[in-house]
Coordinates of C-alpha atoms in Angstrom, one line a residue:
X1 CA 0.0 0.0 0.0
X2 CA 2.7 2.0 0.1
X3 CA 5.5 3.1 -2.9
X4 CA 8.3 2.3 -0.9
X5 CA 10.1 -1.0 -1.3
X6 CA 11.1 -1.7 2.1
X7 CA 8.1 -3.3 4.7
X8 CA 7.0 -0.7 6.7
X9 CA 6.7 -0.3 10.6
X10 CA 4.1 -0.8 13.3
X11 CA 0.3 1.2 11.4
X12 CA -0.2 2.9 14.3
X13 CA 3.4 5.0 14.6
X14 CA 3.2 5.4 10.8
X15 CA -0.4 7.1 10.9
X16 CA 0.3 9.2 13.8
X17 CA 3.8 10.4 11.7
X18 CA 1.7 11.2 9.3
X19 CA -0.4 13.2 11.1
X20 CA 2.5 14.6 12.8
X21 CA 3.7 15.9 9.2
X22 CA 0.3 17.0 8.2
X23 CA -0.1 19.5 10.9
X24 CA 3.4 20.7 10.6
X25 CA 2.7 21.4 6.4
X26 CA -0.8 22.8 7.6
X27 CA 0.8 25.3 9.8
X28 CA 4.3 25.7 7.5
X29 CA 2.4 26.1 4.2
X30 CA -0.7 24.5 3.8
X31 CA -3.0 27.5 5.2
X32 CA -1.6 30.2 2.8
X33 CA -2.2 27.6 -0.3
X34 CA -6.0 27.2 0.7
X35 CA -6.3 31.2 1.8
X36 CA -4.6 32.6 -1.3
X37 CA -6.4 34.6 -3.7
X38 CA -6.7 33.0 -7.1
X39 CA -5.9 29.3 -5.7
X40 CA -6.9 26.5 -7.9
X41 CA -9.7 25.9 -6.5
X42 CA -10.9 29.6 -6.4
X43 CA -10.2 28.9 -10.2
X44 CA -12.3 26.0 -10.5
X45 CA -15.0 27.9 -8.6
X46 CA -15.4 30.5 -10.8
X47 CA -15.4 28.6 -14.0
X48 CA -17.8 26.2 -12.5
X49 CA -20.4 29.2 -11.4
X50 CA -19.5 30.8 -15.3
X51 CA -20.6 27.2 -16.5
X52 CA -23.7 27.1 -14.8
X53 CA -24.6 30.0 -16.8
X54 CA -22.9 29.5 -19.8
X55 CA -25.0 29.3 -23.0
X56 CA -23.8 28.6 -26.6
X57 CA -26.1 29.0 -29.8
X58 CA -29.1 30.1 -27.5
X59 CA -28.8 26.9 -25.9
X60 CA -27.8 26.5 -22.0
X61 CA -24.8 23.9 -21.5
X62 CA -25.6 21.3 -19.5
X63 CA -25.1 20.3 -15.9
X64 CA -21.1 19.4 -15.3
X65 CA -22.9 16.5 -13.6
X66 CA -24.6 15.0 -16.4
X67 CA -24.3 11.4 -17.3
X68 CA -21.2 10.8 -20.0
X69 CA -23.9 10.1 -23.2
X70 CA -26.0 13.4 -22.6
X71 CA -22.9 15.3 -22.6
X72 CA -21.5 13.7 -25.5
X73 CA -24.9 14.3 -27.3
X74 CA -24.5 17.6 -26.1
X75 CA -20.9 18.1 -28.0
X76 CA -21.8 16.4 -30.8
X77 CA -25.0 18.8 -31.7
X78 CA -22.8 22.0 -31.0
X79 CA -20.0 21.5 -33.6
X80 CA -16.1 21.9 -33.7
X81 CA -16.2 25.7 -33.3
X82 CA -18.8 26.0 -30.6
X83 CA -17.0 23.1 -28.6
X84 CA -13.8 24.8 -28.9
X85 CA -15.4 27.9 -27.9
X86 CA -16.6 26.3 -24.7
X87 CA -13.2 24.4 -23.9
X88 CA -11.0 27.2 -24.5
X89 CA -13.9 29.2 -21.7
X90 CA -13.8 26.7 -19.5
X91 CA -11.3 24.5 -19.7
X92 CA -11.0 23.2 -16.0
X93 CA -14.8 22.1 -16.3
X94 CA -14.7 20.5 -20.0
X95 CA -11.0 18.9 -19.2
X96 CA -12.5 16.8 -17.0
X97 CA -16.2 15.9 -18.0
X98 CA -16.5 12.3 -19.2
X99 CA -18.1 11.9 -22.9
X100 CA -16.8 15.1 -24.2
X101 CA -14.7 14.7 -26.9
X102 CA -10.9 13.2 -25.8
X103 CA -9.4 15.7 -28.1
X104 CA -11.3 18.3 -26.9
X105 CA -10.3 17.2 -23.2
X106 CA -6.9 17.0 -24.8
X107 CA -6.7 20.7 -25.7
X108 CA -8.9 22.3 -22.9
X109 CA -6.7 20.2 -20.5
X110 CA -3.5 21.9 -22.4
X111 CA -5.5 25.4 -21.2
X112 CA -6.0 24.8 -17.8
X113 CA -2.2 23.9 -17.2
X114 CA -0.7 26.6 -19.2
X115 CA -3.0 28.8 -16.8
X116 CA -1.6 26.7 -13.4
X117 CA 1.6 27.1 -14.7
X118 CA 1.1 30.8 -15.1
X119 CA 0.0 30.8 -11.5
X120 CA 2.8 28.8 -10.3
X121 CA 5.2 31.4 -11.3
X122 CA 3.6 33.9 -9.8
X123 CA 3.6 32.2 -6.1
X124 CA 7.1 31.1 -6.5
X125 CA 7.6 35.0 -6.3
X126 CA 5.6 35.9 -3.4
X127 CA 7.6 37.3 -0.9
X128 CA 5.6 35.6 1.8
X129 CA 6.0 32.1 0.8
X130 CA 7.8 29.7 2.9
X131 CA 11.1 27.9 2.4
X132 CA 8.9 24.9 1.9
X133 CA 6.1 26.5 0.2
X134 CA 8.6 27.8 -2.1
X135 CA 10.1 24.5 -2.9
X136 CA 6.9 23.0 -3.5
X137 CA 5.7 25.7 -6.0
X138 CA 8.9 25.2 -8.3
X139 CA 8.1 21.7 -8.3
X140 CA 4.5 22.2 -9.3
X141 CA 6.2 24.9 -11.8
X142 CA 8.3 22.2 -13.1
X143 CA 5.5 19.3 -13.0
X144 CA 2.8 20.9 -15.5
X145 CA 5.5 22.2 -17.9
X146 CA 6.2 19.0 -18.7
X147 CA 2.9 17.9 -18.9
X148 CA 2.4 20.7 -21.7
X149 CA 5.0 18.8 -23.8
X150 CA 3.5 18.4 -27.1
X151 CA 3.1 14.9 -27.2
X152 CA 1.1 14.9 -24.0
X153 CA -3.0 13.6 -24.4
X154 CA -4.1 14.6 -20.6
X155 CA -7.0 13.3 -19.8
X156 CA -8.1 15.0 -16.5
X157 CA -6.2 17.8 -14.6
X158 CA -7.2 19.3 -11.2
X159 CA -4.4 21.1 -9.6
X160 CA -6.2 21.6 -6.7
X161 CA -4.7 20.6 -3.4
X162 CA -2.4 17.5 -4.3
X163 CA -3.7 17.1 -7.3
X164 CA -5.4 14.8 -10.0
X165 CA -4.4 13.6 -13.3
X166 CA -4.8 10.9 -16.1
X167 CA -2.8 10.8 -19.3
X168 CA -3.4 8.9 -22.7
X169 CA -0.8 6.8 -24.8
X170 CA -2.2 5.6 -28.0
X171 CA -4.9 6.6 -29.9
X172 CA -8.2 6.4 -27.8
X173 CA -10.6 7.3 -30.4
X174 CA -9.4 4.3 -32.8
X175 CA -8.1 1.5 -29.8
X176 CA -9.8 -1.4 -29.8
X177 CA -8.5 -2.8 -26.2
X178 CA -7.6 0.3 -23.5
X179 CA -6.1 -0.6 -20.3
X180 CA -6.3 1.6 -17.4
X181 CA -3.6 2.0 -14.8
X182 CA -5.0 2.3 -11.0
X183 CA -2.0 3.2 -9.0
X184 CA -2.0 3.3 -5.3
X185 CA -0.8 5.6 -2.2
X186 CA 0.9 8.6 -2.5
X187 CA -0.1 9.2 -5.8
X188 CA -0.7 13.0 -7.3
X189 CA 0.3 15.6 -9.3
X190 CA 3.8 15.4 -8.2
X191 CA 4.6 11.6 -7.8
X192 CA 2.3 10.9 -11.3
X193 CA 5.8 10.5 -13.2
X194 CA 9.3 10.3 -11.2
X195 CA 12.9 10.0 -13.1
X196 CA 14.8 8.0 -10.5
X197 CA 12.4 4.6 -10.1
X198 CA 10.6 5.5 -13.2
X199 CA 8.2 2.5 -13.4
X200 CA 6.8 2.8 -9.9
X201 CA 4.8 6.1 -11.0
X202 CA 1.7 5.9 -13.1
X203 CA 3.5 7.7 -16.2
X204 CA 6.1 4.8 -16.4
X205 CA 3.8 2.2 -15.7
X206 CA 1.8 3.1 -18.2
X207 CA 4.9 3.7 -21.1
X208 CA 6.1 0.3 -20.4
X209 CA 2.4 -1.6 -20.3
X210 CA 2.1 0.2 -23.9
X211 CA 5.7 -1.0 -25.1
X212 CA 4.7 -4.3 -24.1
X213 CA 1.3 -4.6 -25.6
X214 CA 2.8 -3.0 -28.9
X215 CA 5.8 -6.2 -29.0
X216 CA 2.7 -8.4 -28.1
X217 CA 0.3 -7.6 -30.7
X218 CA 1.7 -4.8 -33.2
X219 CA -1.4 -5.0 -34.8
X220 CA -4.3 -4.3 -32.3
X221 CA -5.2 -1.2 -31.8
X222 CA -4.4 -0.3 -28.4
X223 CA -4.4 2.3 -25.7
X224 CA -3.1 3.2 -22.1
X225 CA -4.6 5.5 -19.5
X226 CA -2.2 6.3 -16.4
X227 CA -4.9 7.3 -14.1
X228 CA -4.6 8.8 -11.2
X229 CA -7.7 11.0 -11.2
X230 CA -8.9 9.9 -7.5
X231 CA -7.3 11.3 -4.2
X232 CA -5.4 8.3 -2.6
X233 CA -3.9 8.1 0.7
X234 CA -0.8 9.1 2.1
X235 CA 1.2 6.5 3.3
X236 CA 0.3 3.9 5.3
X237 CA -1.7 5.3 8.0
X238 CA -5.7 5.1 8.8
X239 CA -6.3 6.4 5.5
X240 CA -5.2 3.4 3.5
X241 CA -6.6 0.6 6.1
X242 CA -10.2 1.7 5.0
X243 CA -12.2 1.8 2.0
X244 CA -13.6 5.8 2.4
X245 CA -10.9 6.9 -0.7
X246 CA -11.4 4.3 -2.7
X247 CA -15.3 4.3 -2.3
X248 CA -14.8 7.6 -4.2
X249 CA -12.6 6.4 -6.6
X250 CA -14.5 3.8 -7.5
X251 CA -16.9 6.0 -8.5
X252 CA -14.7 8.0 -10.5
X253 CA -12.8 5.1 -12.2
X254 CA -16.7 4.1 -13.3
X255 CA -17.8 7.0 -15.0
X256 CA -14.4 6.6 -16.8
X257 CA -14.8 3.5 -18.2
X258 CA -18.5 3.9 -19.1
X259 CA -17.4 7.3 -21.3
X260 CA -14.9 6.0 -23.3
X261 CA -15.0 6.3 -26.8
X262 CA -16.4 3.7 -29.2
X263 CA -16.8 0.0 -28.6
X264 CA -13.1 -0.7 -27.0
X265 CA -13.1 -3.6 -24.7
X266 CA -11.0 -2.6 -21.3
X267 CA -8.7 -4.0 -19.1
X268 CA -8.1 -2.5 -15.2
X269 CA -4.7 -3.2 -14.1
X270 CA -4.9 -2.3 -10.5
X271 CA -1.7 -2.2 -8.0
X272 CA -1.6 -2.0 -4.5
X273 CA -4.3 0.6 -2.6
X274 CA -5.5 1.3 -6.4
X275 CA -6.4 -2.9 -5.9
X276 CA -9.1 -1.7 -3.3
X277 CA -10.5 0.8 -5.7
X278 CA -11.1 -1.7 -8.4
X279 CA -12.8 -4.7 -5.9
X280 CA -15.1 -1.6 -4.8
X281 CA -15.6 -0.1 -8.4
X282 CA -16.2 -4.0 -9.5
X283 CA -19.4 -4.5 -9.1
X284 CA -20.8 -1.5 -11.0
X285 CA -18.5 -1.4 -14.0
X286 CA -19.7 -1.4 -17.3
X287 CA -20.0 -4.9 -19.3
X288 CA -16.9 -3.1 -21.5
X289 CA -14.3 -4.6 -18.8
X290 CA -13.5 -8.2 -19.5
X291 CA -10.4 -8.0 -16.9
X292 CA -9.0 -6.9 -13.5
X293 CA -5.4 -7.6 -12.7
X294 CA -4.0 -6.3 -9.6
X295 CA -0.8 -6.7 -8.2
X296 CA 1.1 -6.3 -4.5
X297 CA -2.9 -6.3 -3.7
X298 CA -4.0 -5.3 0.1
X299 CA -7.6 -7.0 -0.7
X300 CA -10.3 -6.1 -2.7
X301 CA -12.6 -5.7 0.4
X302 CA -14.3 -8.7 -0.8
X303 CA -14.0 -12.4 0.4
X304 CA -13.9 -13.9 -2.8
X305 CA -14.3 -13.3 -6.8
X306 CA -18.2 -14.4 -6.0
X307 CA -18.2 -11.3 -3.8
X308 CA -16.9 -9.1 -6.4
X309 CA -20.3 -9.9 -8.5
X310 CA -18.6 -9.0 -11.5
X311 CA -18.5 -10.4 -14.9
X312 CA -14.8 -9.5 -15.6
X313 CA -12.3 -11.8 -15.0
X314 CA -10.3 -11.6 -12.1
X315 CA -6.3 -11.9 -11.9
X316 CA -3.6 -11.6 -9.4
X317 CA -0.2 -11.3 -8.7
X318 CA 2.7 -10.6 -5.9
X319 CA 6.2 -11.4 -6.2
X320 CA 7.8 -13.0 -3.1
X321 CA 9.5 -10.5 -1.6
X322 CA 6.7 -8.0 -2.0
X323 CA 6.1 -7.1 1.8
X324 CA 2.4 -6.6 1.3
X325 CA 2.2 -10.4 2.1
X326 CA 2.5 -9.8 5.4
X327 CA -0.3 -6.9 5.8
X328 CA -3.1 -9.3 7.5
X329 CA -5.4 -9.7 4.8
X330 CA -8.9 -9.1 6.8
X331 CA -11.7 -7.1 7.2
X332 CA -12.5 -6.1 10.6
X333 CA -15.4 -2.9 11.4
X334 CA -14.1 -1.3 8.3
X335 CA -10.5 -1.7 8.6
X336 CA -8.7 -3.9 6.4
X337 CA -9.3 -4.8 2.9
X338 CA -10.3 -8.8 3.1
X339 CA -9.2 -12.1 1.8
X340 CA -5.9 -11.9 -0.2
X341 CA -6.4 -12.2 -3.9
X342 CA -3.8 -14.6 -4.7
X343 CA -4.8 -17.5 -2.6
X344 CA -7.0 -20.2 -3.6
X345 CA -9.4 -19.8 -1.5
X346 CA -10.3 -15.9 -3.2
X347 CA -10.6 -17.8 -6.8
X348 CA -8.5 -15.4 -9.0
X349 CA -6.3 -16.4 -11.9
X350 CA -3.0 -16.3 -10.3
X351 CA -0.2 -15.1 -12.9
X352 CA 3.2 -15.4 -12.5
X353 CA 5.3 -12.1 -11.3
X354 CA 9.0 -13.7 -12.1
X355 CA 11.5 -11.1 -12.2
X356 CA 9.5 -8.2 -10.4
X357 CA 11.4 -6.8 -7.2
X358 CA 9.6 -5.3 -4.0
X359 CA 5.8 -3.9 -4.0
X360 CA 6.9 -1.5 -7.2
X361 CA 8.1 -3.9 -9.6
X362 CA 5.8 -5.2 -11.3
X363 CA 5.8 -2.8 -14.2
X364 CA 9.6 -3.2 -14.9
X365 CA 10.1 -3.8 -18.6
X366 CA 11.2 -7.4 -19.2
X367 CA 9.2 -8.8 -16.3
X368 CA 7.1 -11.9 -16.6
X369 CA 4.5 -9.7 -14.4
X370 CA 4.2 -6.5 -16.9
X371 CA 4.3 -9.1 -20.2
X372 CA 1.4 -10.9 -18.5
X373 CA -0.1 -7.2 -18.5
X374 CA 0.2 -6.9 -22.2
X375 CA -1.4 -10.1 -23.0
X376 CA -3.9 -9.3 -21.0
X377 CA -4.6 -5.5 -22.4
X378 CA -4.5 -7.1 -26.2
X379 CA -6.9 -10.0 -25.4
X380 CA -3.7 -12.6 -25.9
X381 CA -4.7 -15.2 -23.3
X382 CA -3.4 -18.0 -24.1
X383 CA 0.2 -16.5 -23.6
X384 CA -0.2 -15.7 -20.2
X385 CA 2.1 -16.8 -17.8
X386 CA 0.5 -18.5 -14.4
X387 CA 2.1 -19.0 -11.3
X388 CA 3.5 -22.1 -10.4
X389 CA 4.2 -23.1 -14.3
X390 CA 0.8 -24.5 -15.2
X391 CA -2.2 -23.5 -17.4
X392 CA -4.7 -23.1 -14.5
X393 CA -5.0 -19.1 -14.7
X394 CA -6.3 -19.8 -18.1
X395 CA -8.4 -22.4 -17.9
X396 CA -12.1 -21.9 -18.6
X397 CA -11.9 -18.5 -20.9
X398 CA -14.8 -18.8 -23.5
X399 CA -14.1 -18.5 -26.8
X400 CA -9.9 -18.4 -26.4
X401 CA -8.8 -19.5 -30.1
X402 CA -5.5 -21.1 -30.7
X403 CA -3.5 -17.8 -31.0
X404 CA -5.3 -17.1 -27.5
X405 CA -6.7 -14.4 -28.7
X406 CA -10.7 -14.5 -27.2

């Protein structure tokens, strides 16, 4: 549950730590971010109450709220000019509303962080900022000038307090199989893509998922999300022991999958605390998802694959020295996640992980664990790799050909 390697000390000194450092960045920095003037979410505010009464053509927009097909109805009837009108307007609010347009996302997205990282360079100038406030504002600075790069497809931006963010590779539009990345704790804006331990962040896991799927199966149409557009928890501590985050990101990751474009079948590939999400989303995910893998899995806060009551089929994976094994795998009033995924008695597909390393390896290219990904993503299932060198992870898939495609 945690992106650190190493197993981690008694939950009880770790949560009060982290409270510890909460009310020290609360007092050091955190109450001029949420008291100054023209903070994100000030921004968001008052592009959400312009939105409300926005109209285009004589007609009112509708509610950010409403479901993924009335907004892309809504889109479509408008035309290319009118749309772009409204993203370039609002761009916070149509960056981040499911069933409009991904290239429209794409370019209102590209608005809201050229206006952040306007922002950012401001505050790194005030005079009353912090040592640490000041630190944190040049890494913001540095964070969504990068994600401006040219060949960046964001998906979803809020720079609000830590952050949220999902990126594309591929082409969405066209993909026939999209695979969605649900990364665990400690995950925002400034973690979303790291240089040192690149493949432990969502934008690395994500680049080498894609690679793989592209050696896999050159020619299927594919695409990769690295989503971390929920607010996970921060380290291991209360937060993470309980289902209240990813309750609301399981929500979020829904809507997701039920606006994406087209007819693409999707695969969830869910790692550590972002396993909880997926066990809690499971259950009301559109017929579209045909997989969950998770990996270095707490629980799913479910019992078994029965308890999921999910159509999808359901993998797992954890390495050996992964010390998530010894997080007791329980549900308890609340706290704890429930059975662990890889045993028998849970009923997933158990995939082989050879040559992943610690709870963050799983997405190191050349890994028998990130491979199994790709097959996965392109629908090849009769190359996966189970653990324990046998076929039983795949037996039982309907319709698996013998190229294993299904």
């Amino acid at each position: 549950m945690t992106s650190f390697d190493s197993s981690p000390t008694s939950t009880v000194c770790r949560a009060l730590l982290a409270l510890a450092v909460v009310f020290v960045m609360l007092a050091m920095t955190g109450w001029t971010a949420v008291r100054h003037p023209g903070s994100p979410r000030d921004t968001f505010a008052a592009e959400q109450a312009g939105w409300n009464r926005a109209t285009v053509s004589g007609h009112d927009v509708p509610d950010a709220d409403a479901r993924p097909h009335e907004l892309a109805a809504f889109f479509a009837s408008i035309g290319a000019a009118d749309s772009a009108s409204l993203a370039d307007r609002f761009p916070h609010v149509v960056g981040n509303l499911n069933g409009v347009p991904v290239t429209l996302r794409y370019r209102a997205n590209r608005k809201a962080l050229a206006g952040s990282l306007a922002a950012e360079r401001k505050r790194v100038d005030d005079p009353n900022l912090t040592a640490a406030g000041h630190r944190e504002a040049v890494r913001r600075m540095d964070r969504f000038h990068v994600l401006m790069s040219k060949d960046r497809q964001i998906l979803a931006f809020d720079p609000a307090g830590p952050g949220r963010v999902a990126e594309v590779l591929g082409d969405l539009d066209q993909a026939q199989r999209v695979s969605v990345i649900v990364p665990g704790v400690d995950t925002n804006l400034l973690t979303f893509q790291r240089t040192a331990r690149k493949y432990s962040a969502p934008v690395g896991m994500a680049q080498s998922l894609y690679a793989a799927q592209r050696a896999a199966a050159p020619q299927v149409p594919t695409a990769v999300i690295a989503w971390a557009d929920y607010t996970s928890p921060v380290g291991v501590g209360m937060e993470s022991a309980i289902g209240r985050l990813a309750e609301n990101g399981a929500v979020r990751l829904t809507a997701l999958t039920e606006a994406l474009p087209g007819d693409s079948t999707v695969a969830l590939f869910c790692h550590s605390y972002g396993s909880v999400v997926c066990g809690v989303a499971a259950r009301g995910l559109p017929d579209r998802v045909e997989d969950i893998a998770v990996a270095g899995s707490p629980g799913m806060r479910a019992e078994n694959v029965a308890g999921l009551d999910t159509g999808a089929r359901v993998w797992a994976m954890r390495d050996g020295d992964d010390w998530i094994q010894d997080v007791p795998h329980m549900e308890v009033g609340g706290l704890g996640h429930g059975e662990d995924p890889v045993t028998p008695e849970f009923g997933a597909r158990v995939l082989s992980s050879a040559g992943a390393v610690g709870h963050t390896g799983y997405f190191e290219p050349g890994t028998e664990s990130v491979d199994n990904f790709a097959e996965i993503g392109v629908g090849w299932y009769a190359g996966v790799s189970c653990a324990g060198g046998d076929d039983g992870c795949r037996h039982g898939i309907s319709g698996m050909t013998t190229d294993g495609r299904a």
